[in-house]
Every structure is written in structure tokens, then in C-alpha cells.
Coordinates of N, CA and C in Angstrom, one line a residue:
M1 N 13.0 0.7 -7.8 CA 11.8 0.7 -7.1 C 11.5 2.1 -6.5
K2 N 12.6 2.8 -6.0 CA 12.4 4.1 -5.5 C 11.8 5.1 -6.5
E3 N 12.3 4.9 -7.8 CA 11.9 5.8 -8.8 C 10.4 5.7 -9.1
F4 N 9.9 4.4 -9.0 CA 8.5 4.2 -9.2 C 7.7 5.0 -8.1
Y5 N 8.1 5.0 -6.9 CA 7.4 5.7 -5.8 C 7.5 7.2 -5.9
V6 N 8.7 7.6 -6.2 CA 9.0 9.1 -6.2 C 8.1 9.8 -7.3
H7 N 7.8 9.1 -8.4 CA 7.1 9.8 -9.5 C 5.6 9.5 -9.5
I8 N 5.1 8.9 -8.4 CA 3.7 8.6 -8.4 C 2.9 9.9 -8.4
R9 N 1.9 10.0 -9.2 CA 0.9 11.1 -9.2 C -0.5 10.4 -9.2
S10 N -1.2 10.7 -8.2 CA -2.5 10.1 -8.0 C -3.5 10.6 -9.0
S11 N -4.1 9.7 -9.8 CA -5.1 10.1 -10.8 C -6.5 10.0 -10.2
S12 N -6.7 9.0 -9.4 CA -8.0 8.8 -8.7 C -7.9 7.7 -7.7
R13 N -8.9 7.4 -7.1 CA -8.9 6.2 -6.1 C -8.8 4.9 -6.8
D14 N -9.0 4.9 -8.1 CA -8.9 3.7 -8.9 C -7.7 3.6 -9.8
G15 N -6.8 4.6 -9.7 CA -5.6 4.5 -10.5 C -4.6 5.6 -10.2
L16 N -3.4 5.4 -10.7 CA -2.3 6.4 -10.5 C -1.5 6.4 -11.8
T17 N -0.7 7.5 -11.8 CA 0.3 7.6 -12.9 C 1.7 7.7 -12.3
T18 N 2.7 7.1 -12.9 CA 4.0 7.2 -12.4 C 5.0 7.1 -13.6
M19 N 6.3 7.3 -13.3 CA 7.3 7.3 -14.4 C 8.5 6.6 -13.9
V20 N 9.0 5.7 -14.8 CA 10.2 5.0 -14.5 C 11.1 5.0 -15.8
K21 N 12.3 5.4 -15.7 CA 13.2 5.5 -16.8 C 12.6 6.4 -17.9
R22 N 12.1 7.5 -17.5 CA 11.5 8.5 -18.4 C 10.3 8.0 -19.2
K23 N 9.7 6.9 -18.8 CA 8.5 6.4 -19.4 C 7.4 6.5 -18.4
T24 N 6.4 7.3 -18.8 CA 5.2 7.5 -18.0 C 4.1 6.5 -18.3
F25 N 3.5 5.9 -17.3 CA 2.4 5.0 -17.6 C 1.3 5.1 -16.5
D26 N 0.1 4.7 -16.9 CA -1.0 4.7 -15.9 C -1.2 3.3 -15.4
L27 N -1.4 3.2 -14.1 CA -1.7 2.0 -13.5 C -3.1 2.1 -12.8
N28 N -4.0 1.1 -13.2 CA -5.3 1.2 -12.6 C -5.8 -0.2 -12.2
R29 N -7.0 -0.3 -11.7 CA -7.4 -1.6 -11.2 C -7.5 -2.7 -12.4
D30 N -7.9 -2.2 -13.5 CA -8.0 -3.2 -14.7 C -6.7 -3.8 -15.1
N31 N -5.6 -2.9 -15.2 CA -4.4 -3.5 -15.6 C -3.7 -4.2 -14.4
L32 N -4.0 -3.9 -13.2 CA -3.5 -4.7 -12.1 C -4.1 -6.1 -12.1
H33 N -5.4 -6.1 -12.4 CA -6.1 -7.4 -12.6 C -5.4 -8.3 -13.6
T34 N -5.1 -7.7 -14.7 CA -4.4 -8.4 -15.8 C -3.0 -8.8 -15.4
I35 N -2.2 -7.9 -14.9 CA -0.8 -8.1 -14.6 C -0.7 -9.2 -13.5
L36 N -1.5 -9.1 -12.5 CA -1.3 -10.0 -11.3 C -2.3 -11.2 -11.4
N37 N -3.2 -11.2 -12.4 CA -4.1 -12.3 -12.5 C -4.9 -12.5 -11.2
I38 N -5.5 -11.4 -10.7 CA -6.3 -11.4 -9.5 C -7.6 -10.8 -9.8
P39 N -8.7 -11.1 -9.1 CA -10.0 -10.6 -9.4 C -10.1 -9.1 -9.2
N40 N -10.8 -8.4 -10.0 CA -11.1 -6.9 -9.8 C -12.5 -6.7 -9.5
E41 N -12.9 -7.3 -8.3 CA -14.2 -7.2 -7.9 C -14.2 -7.3 -6.4
G42 N -15.4 -7.0 -5.8 CA -15.5 -7.1 -4.3 C -15.5 -5.7 -3.7
G43 N -15.6 -5.7 -2.3 CA -15.7 -4.5 -1.6 C -14.6 -3.5 -1.8
R44 N -14.9 -2.3 -2.0 CA -13.9 -1.2 -2.2 C -14.1 -0.2 -1.1
G45 N -13.2 -0.2 -0.2 CA -13.2 0.8 0.9 C -11.8 1.2 1.2
W46 N -11.6 2.5 1.5 CA -10.3 3.0 1.9 C -10.5 4.2 2.8
N47 N -9.9 4.2 3.9 CA -9.8 5.3 4.9 C -8.7 5.1 5.9
Q48 N -7.7 5.9 5.8 CA -6.6 5.6 6.7 C -6.8 6.2 8.1
R49 N -7.7 7.1 8.3 CA -7.9 7.8 9.5 C -9.0 7.3 10.4
S50 N -9.9 6.6 9.8 CA -11.1 6.2 10.5 C -11.7 4.9 9.8
W51 N -12.9 4.5 10.3 CA -13.5 3.4 9.7 C -14.0 3.7 8.3
V52 N -13.9 2.7 7.4 CA -14.5 2.7 6.1 C -16.0 2.9 6.2
T53 N -16.6 3.8 5.5 CA -18.0 3.9 5.5 C -18.5 3.4 4.1
S54 N -19.3 2.3 4.2 CA -19.8 1.7 3.0 C -21.1 0.9 3.4
P55 N -22.1 0.9 2.5 CA -23.3 0.2 2.8 C -23.1 -1.3 3.0
D56 N -22.1 -1.9 2.5 CA -21.8 -3.3 2.7 C -20.8 -3.7 3.7
F57 N -20.5 -2.7 4.6 CA -19.6 -2.9 5.7 C -20.1 -2.4 7.0
N58 N -20.2 -3.3 8.0 CA -20.7 -3.0 9.4 C -19.5 -3.0 10.3
R59 N -19.1 -1.9 10.8 CA -17.9 -1.9 11.6 C -18.1 -2.6 12.9
Q60 N -19.3 -2.5 13.5 CA -19.5 -3.2 14.8 C -19.4 -4.7 14.6
D61 N -19.9 -5.2 13.5 CA -19.8 -6.7 13.2 C -18.3 -7.0 13.0
C62 N -17.6 -6.1 12.4 CA -16.1 -6.3 12.1 C -15.4 -6.5 13.5
V63 N -15.7 -5.6 14.4 CA -15.0 -5.6 15.7 C -15.4 -6.8 16.5
N64 N -16.7 -7.2 16.4 CA -17.1 -8.4 17.1 C -16.5 -9.7 16.5
V65 N -16.4 -9.8 15.2 CA -15.8 -10.9 14.6 C -14.3 -11.0 15.0
L66 N -13.6 -9.9 14.9 CA -12.1 -9.9 15.2 C -11.8 -10.0 16.6
F67 N -12.4 -9.2 17.5 CA -12.0 -9.1 18.9 C -13.0 -9.6 19.9
G68 N -14.2 -9.8 19.5 CA -15.2 -10.0 20.6 C -15.4 -8.8 21.4
E69 N -15.3 -8.9 22.7 CA -15.4 -7.7 23.6 C -14.1 -7.0 23.9
N70 N -13.0 -7.6 23.4 CA -11.6 -7.1 23.7 C -11.3 -5.8 22.9
A71 N -10.2 -5.1 23.4 CA -9.7 -4.0 22.7 C -9.0 -4.4 21.4
D72 N -8.5 -3.4 20.7 CA -8.0 -3.7 19.3 C -6.5 -4.0 19.4
H73 N -6.0 -4.7 20.4 CA -4.6 -5.1 20.4 C -4.4 -6.5 19.8
V74 N -3.4 -6.7 19.1 CA -3.1 -8.0 18.4 C -3.2 -9.1 19.4
Q75 N -2.7 -8.9 20.7 CA -2.6 -10.0 21.7 C -4.0 -10.5 22.0
N76 N -5.1 -9.7 21.7 CA -6.4 -10.1 22.0 C -7.1 -10.9 20.8
L77 N -6.3 -10.9 19.7 CA -6.8 -11.7 18.5 C -6.5 -13.2 18.8
P78 N -7.4 -14.1 18.3 CA -7.1 -15.5 18.3 C -5.8 -15.7 17.5
L79 N -5.1 -16.8 17.8 CA -3.8 -17.1 17.1 C -3.9 -17.1 15.6
D80 N -4.9 -17.7 15.0 CA -5.0 -17.7 13.6 C -5.2 -16.3 13.0
Y81 N -5.9 -15.5 13.7 CA -6.1 -14.1 13.3 C -4.8 -13.3 13.4
R82 N -4.0 -13.6 14.4 CA -2.7 -12.9 14.5 C -1.8 -13.2 13.3
F83 N -1.9 -14.5 12.8 CA -1.1 -14.8 11.6 C -1.6 -14.1 10.4
L84 N -3.0 -14.0 10.3 CA -3.6 -13.2 9.2 C -3.2 -11.8 9.3
H85 N -3.2 -11.2 10.5 CA -2.8 -9.8 10.7 C -1.4 -9.6 10.2
R86 N -0.5 -10.4 10.5 CA 0.9 -10.3 10.1 C 1.0 -10.4 8.6
A87 N 0.2 -11.3 8.0 CA 0.3 -11.4 6.5 C -0.3 -10.1 5.9
V88 N -1.4 -9.6 6.4 CA -1.9 -8.3 5.9 C -0.9 -7.2 6.0
C89 N -0.2 -7.1 7.1 CA 0.7 -6.0 7.4 C 2.0 -6.1 6.6
T90 N 2.3 -7.3 6.1 CA 3.6 -7.5 5.4 C 3.4 -7.6 3.9
H91 N 2.2 -8.1 3.5 CA 2.1 -8.4 2.0 C 1.0 -7.6 1.4
I92 N -0.1 -7.3 2.1 CA -1.2 -6.6 1.4 C -1.2 -5.1 1.7
L93 N -0.9 -4.7 2.9 CA -0.8 -3.3 3.3 C 0.5 -3.1 4.1
P94 N 1.6 -3.3 3.4 CA 2.9 -3.3 4.2 C 3.2 -2.0 4.9
K95 N 3.7 -2.1 6.1 CA 3.9 -1.0 6.9 C 5.2 -1.1 7.7
V96 N 5.7 0.0 8.3 CA 6.9 -0.1 9.1 C 6.5 -0.4 10.6
G97 N 7.0 -1.6 11.1 CA 6.8 -1.9 12.5 C 5.3 -1.7 12.9
G98 N 5.2 -1.6 14.2 CA 3.9 -1.3 14.8 C 2.9 -2.4 14.6
F99 N 3.3 -3.7 14.8 CA 2.3 -4.8 14.6 C 1.5 -5.1 15.9
D100 N 1.6 -4.3 16.9 CA 0.9 -4.5 18.2 C -0.6 -4.1 18.1
E101 N -0.9 -3.2 17.2 CA -2.3 -2.8 17.1 C -2.8 -3.0 15.7
V102 N -4.1 -3.1 15.6 CA -4.7 -3.4 14.3 C -5.4 -2.0 13.9
T103 N -4.9 -1.5 12.7 CA -5.5 -0.3 12.2 C -6.9 -0.6 11.6
H104 N -7.6 0.5 11.3 CA -8.9 0.4 10.7 C -8.9 -0.4 9.4
M105 N -7.9 0.0 8.5 CA -7.8 -0.7 7.2 C -7.4 -2.1 7.3
E106 N -6.5 -2.4 8.3 CA -6.2 -3.8 8.5 C -7.4 -4.6 9.0
A107 N -8.1 -4.1 9.9 CA -9.4 -4.7 10.4 C -10.3 -4.9 9.2
Y108 N -10.5 -3.9 8.4 CA -11.4 -4.0 7.3 C -11.0 -5.1 6.3
T109 N -9.7 -5.2 6.1 CA -9.2 -6.2 5.1 C -9.3 -7.6 5.8
M110 N -8.9 -7.8 7.0 CA -9.0 -9.1 7.7 C -10.5 -9.5 7.8
Y111 N -11.4 -8.6 8.1 CA -12.8 -9.0 8.2 C -13.3 -9.6 6.9
H112 N -12.9 -9.0 5.8 CA -13.4 -9.6 4.5 C -12.8 -11.0 4.3
F113 N -11.6 -11.2 4.6 CA -11.0 -12.5 4.5 C -11.7 -13.6 5.4
I114 N -11.8 -13.2 6.6 CA -12.4 -14.1 7.7 C -13.8 -14.5 7.3
T115 N -14.6 -13.5 6.9 CA -16.0 -13.8 6.7 C -16.3 -14.3 5.3
G116 N -15.3 -14.4 4.4 CA -15.5 -14.9 3.1 C -16.1 -13.9 2.1
R117 N -16.1 -12.6 2.5 CA -16.6 -11.6 1.6 C -15.5 -11.2 0.6
R118 N -15.9 -10.9 -0.6 CA -14.9 -10.5 -1.6 C -14.4 -9.1 -1.3
I119 N -13.1 -8.9 -1.5 CA -12.5 -7.5 -1.3 C -11.7 -7.2 -2.6
N120 N -11.8 -6.0 -3.0 CA -11.1 -5.7 -4.3 C -9.6 -5.4 -4.0
V121 N -8.8 -6.4 -4.1 CA -7.3 -6.2 -3.8 C -6.7 -5.2 -4.8
P122 N -7.0 -5.1 -6.1 CA -6.3 -4.1 -6.9 C -6.7 -2.7 -6.3
F123 N -7.9 -2.5 -5.8 CA -8.2 -1.2 -5.3 C -7.4 -0.9 -4.0
L124 N -7.2 -1.9 -3.2 CA -6.3 -1.7 -2.0 C -4.9 -1.4 -2.4
L125 N -4.4 -2.1 -3.4 CA -3.0 -1.9 -3.8 C -2.8 -0.5 -4.3
I126 N -3.7 0.0 -5.2 CA -3.6 1.3 -5.7 C -3.6 2.4 -4.6
N127 N -4.6 2.3 -3.7 CA -4.7 3.3 -2.6 C -3.5 3.2 -1.7
H128 N -3.0 2.0 -1.4 CA -1.8 1.9 -0.5 C -0.6 2.4 -1.2
L129 N -0.4 2.2 -2.5 CA 0.7 2.8 -3.2 C 0.6 4.3 -3.1
N130 N -0.5 4.9 -3.3 CA -0.7 6.3 -3.1 C -0.3 6.8 -1.7
S131 N -0.8 6.0 -0.7 CA -0.5 6.4 0.7 C 1.0 6.3 1.0
I132 N 1.7 5.3 0.4 CA 3.1 5.2 0.6 C 3.8 6.4 0.1
H133 N 3.4 6.9 -1.1 CA 4.0 8.0 -1.7 C 3.8 9.3 -0.8
D134 N 2.7 9.4 -0.2 CA 2.4 10.6 0.6 C 3.1 10.6 2.0
R135 N 3.7 9.5 2.4 CA 4.3 9.5 3.7 C 5.8 9.6 3.6
E136 N 6.4 10.2 4.6 CA 7.9 10.4 4.6 C 8.6 9.1 5.1
N137 N 8.0 8.4 6.0 CA 8.6 7.2 6.6 C 7.7 6.1 6.3
A138 N 7.9 5.4 5.2 CA 7.0 4.3 4.7 C 7.9 3.2 4.2
R139 N 7.3 2.0 4.4 CA 8.0 0.8 3.9 C 7.7 0.7 2.4
L140 N 8.7 0.6 1.6 CA 8.5 0.6 0.2 C 8.3 -0.9 -0.2
G141 N 7.0 -1.3 -0.1 CA 6.6 -2.6 -0.3 C 6.3 -2.9 -1.8
Y142 N 5.9 -4.1 -2.0 CA 5.5 -4.6 -3.3 C 6.6 -4.7 -4.3
S143 N 7.8 -5.0 -3.9 CA 8.9 -5.1 -4.9 C 8.6 -6.1 -6.0
N144 N 8.1 -7.3 -5.7 CA 7.8 -8.3 -6.8 C 6.7 -7.8 -7.7
V145 N 5.7 -7.2 -7.1 CA 4.5 -6.6 -7.9 C 5.0 -5.5 -8.8
I146 N 5.9 -4.6 -8.3 CA 6.4 -3.5 -9.1 C 7.2 -4.1 -10.2
T147 N 8.0 -5.1 -10.0 CA 8.8 -5.7 -11.1 C 7.8 -6.2 -12.2
K148 N 6.8 -6.9 -11.8 CA 5.8 -7.4 -12.8 C 5.1 -6.2 -13.6
I149 N 4.8 -5.1 -12.8 CA 4.2 -3.9 -13.5 C 5.2 -3.3 -14.5
L150 N 6.5 -3.2 -14.1 CA 7.5 -2.6 -15.0 C 7.6 -3.5 -16.3
Q151 N 7.6 -4.8 -16.1 CA 7.8 -5.7 -17.2 C 6.5 -5.6 -18.1
H152 N 5.3 -5.5 -17.5 CA 4.1 -5.3 -18.3 C 4.2 -4.1 -19.2
F153 N 4.7 -3.0 -18.7 CA 4.8 -1.8 -19.4 C 6.1 -1.6 -20.2
H154 N 6.8 -2.8 -20.4 CA 8.0 -2.9 -21.2 C 9.1 -1.9 -20.8
I155 N 9.3 -1.7 -19.5 CA 10.4 -0.9 -18.9 C 11.6 -1.8 -19.0
D156 N 12.7 -1.4 -19.6 CA 13.9 -2.2 -19.8 C 14.6 -2.2 -18.4
L157 N 14.7 -3.4 -17.9 CA 15.4 -3.6 -16.6 C 16.8 -4.2 -16.7
T158 N 17.3 -4.2 -18.0 CA 18.7 -4.7 -18.2 C 19.7 -3.8 -17.5
G159 N 20.6 -4.4 -16.8 CA 21.6 -3.7 -16.1 C 21.2 -3.3 -14.7
E160 N 20.0 -3.4 -14.3 CA 19.5 -3.0 -13.0 C 20.1 -4.0 -12.0
V161 N 20.5 -3.4 -10.9 CA 21.2 -4.2 -9.8 C 20.2 -4.2 -8.6
H162 N 20.0 -5.4 -8.0 CA 19.2 -5.5 -6.9 C 19.9 -4.9 -5.7
H163 N 19.3 -4.0 -5.0 CA 19.8 -3.4 -3.8 C 18.8 -3.7 -2.7
D164 N 19.3 -4.3 -1.6 CA 18.5 -4.6 -0.5 C 18.1 -3.3 0.2
L165 N 16.8 -3.1 0.4 CA 16.3 -1.9 1.0 C 16.2 -2.2 2.5
Q166 N 16.3 -1.1 3.3 CA 16.1 -1.2 4.7 C 14.6 -1.5 4.9
S167 N 14.2 -2.1 6.0 CA 12.8 -2.4 6.2 C 11.9 -1.1 6.2
A168 N 12.6 0.0 6.5 CA 11.8 1.3 6.6 C 12.6 2.3 5.7
E169 N 12.7 2.0 4.5 CA 13.4 3.0 3.6 C 12.5 4.2 3.5
K170 N 13.2 5.4 3.7 CA 12.4 6.6 3.8 C 12.4 7.4 2.5
L171 N 11.3 7.9 2.2 CA 11.2 8.8 1.1 C 11.3 10.2 1.6
A172 N 12.6 10.7 1.8 CA 12.8 12.0 2.4 C 13.8 12.7 1.5
K173 N 14.1 13.9 1.9 CA 15.0 14.8 1.1 C 16.4 14.2 0.9
E174 N 17.0 13.6 2.0 CA 18.4 13.2 1.9 C 18.5 12.0 0.9
P175 N 17.8 10.9 1.0 CA 18.0 9.8 0.0 C 17.7 10.3 -1.4
L176 N 16.7 11.2 -1.6 CA 16.4 11.6 -3.0 C 17.5 12.5 -3.5
E177 N 18.1 13.3 -2.7 CA 19.2 14.1 -3.2 C 20.4 13.2 -3.6
E178 N 20.6 12.1 -2.9 CA 21.7 11.2 -3.3 C 21.6 10.7 -4.8
W179 N 20.4 10.8 -5.3 CA 20.2 10.3 -6.7 C 20.8 11.4 -7.6
G180 N 20.9 12.6 -7.2 CA 21.5 13.7 -8.0 C 20.7 14.3 -9.1
S181 N 19.5 14.0 -9.1 CA 18.6 14.6 -10.2 C 18.0 15.9 -9.7
K182 N 18.1 16.9 -10.5 CA 17.4 18.2 -10.2 C 15.9 18.0 -10.0
S183 N 15.3 17.3 -10.9 CA 13.9 17.1 -10.8 C 13.5 16.4 -9.5
T184 N 14.3 15.4 -9.1 CA 14.1 14.7 -7.9 C 14.3 15.6 -6.7
R185 N 15.3 16.4 -6.7 CA 15.5 17.3 -5.6 C 14.3 18.2 -5.4
G186 N 13.7 18.6 -6.5 CA 12.6 19.5 -6.4 C 11.4 18.8 -5.7
L187 N 11.3 17.5 -6.0 CA 10.2 16.7 -5.4 C 10.4 16.4 -3.9
A188 N 11.7 16.4 -3.5 CA 12.0 16.0 -2.1 C 11.3 16.9 -1.1
H189 N 11.3 18.2 -1.4 CA 10.7 19.1 -0.5 C 9.2 18.9 -0.4
G190 N 8.6 18.5 -1.5 CA 7.2 18.2 -1.6 C 6.8 17.0 -0.7
F191 N 7.7 16.0 -0.6 CA 7.3 14.9 0.3 C 7.1 15.3 1.7
R192 N 8.0 16.2 2.2 CA 7.8 16.6 3.6 C 6.5 17.4 3.7
E193 N 6.1 18.1 2.7 CA 4.9 18.9 2.8 C 3.6 18.0 2.7
M194 N 3.7 16.9 1.9 CA 2.6 16.2 1.5 C 2.3 15.0 2.5
R195 N 3.3 14.7 3.3 CA 3.1 13.5 4.1 C 1.9 13.5 4.9
T196 N 1.3 12.3 5.1 CA 0.0 12.2 5.8 C 0.3 11.3 7.1
P197 N 0.1 11.9 8.2 CA 0.3 11.1 9.5 C -0.8 10.1 9.6
I198 N -0.4 9.0 10.1 CA -1.4 7.9 10.4 C -1.7 7.9 11.9
G199 N -2.9 7.9 12.2 CA -3.2 8.0 13.6 C -4.6 7.4 14.0

């Protein structure tokens, strides 16, 4: 799974290129739709630093639906929305800890589910995979999804051993150097340069 993340190259907001076991492949919304058997339609928004700007998204309505007049702390969410928030944070947009506040992207995603508006999950997955690659301290999520992707692209998984990952496995210089690959060592420095702080 680490190899999948290490070799990600962003192609666009709708796709990415990566390499596993020396086989390069393109992953986009269309093949995620096929691999996971999920719709490739609905709202497409992505912004990790601020609110999504889209003609079909009203951030004030989103805040009112989720919090009413309260601040954006999870404790201010109704109980069923807190469960939804945890599901979004662990399965759709996995992150390291910090479940006490709702980020803009989490609110955007929850708002679509709560109001019954369609949201393009393949688009979210592609953009979140790209964002995980760009951060130094990120939860390497989607292990089951990545296994399905690798099987779809006929990556031979024979002999692979399951290793439990820490909840916050880091894409940093030290773990990458443990792999012993010169090309990987060269990438390790780039991760520190490319990381995108979330705030």
C-alpha cells in the first residue's frame, strides 16, 4: 500500500497516475466507478483550505443544516450527525485524529448526504488520495479500495504479506529509506518539500 502512495503523480483533479511493482497505471473517476461499482455523478467540489465554491453549493445553508447557530465543533452536532462525521472521517476522507472539529470538506460531504444531494465519491477519493500523497503525516487509508484497484489492473499480489499499519503511518524520509530503493530515497526529500499543511 505504501508503494501505491509513494508513486502517486497527480494528473488532474479527475485522475492520477501511480506505480506498483514497476507497473504504471492511470486511475480516474471512470475506472473507480467501474472498480467500486459506485455512481460517477453528483456534486464535485474540493478545497482543503476553505469552503468549496460551486454554483450548486451554499455554504451558509450547509452551516445552518449541520450546526444551526452553533460553532463548528463536533459536540454541537446532533448525535446522528456525529456518527456521520465519524464515518466520513474514517471511511470517505480518512484522517489522523482530530475528530473534535469539522473541516470544510467534511462539512461539504456531510451536507450532501444529509440533504440527499448527490456527491461524486470517485472525485472525492481521487482528490483525497492526491492530498494524502502531498502530506508528510497522513493516514494511509483506503486499504480495501487499493487492493481492489490493484486487482483491477492485474497487479500480482502473490506472496504479499499483510502488515498492520499504524493509524498515522507517515510518508517521511525515514520509512521510505527503510525500503532501500534509490528511487524511493530520492522521493523522500520531495515529500517534505511538497507537504500541504491543513488549516
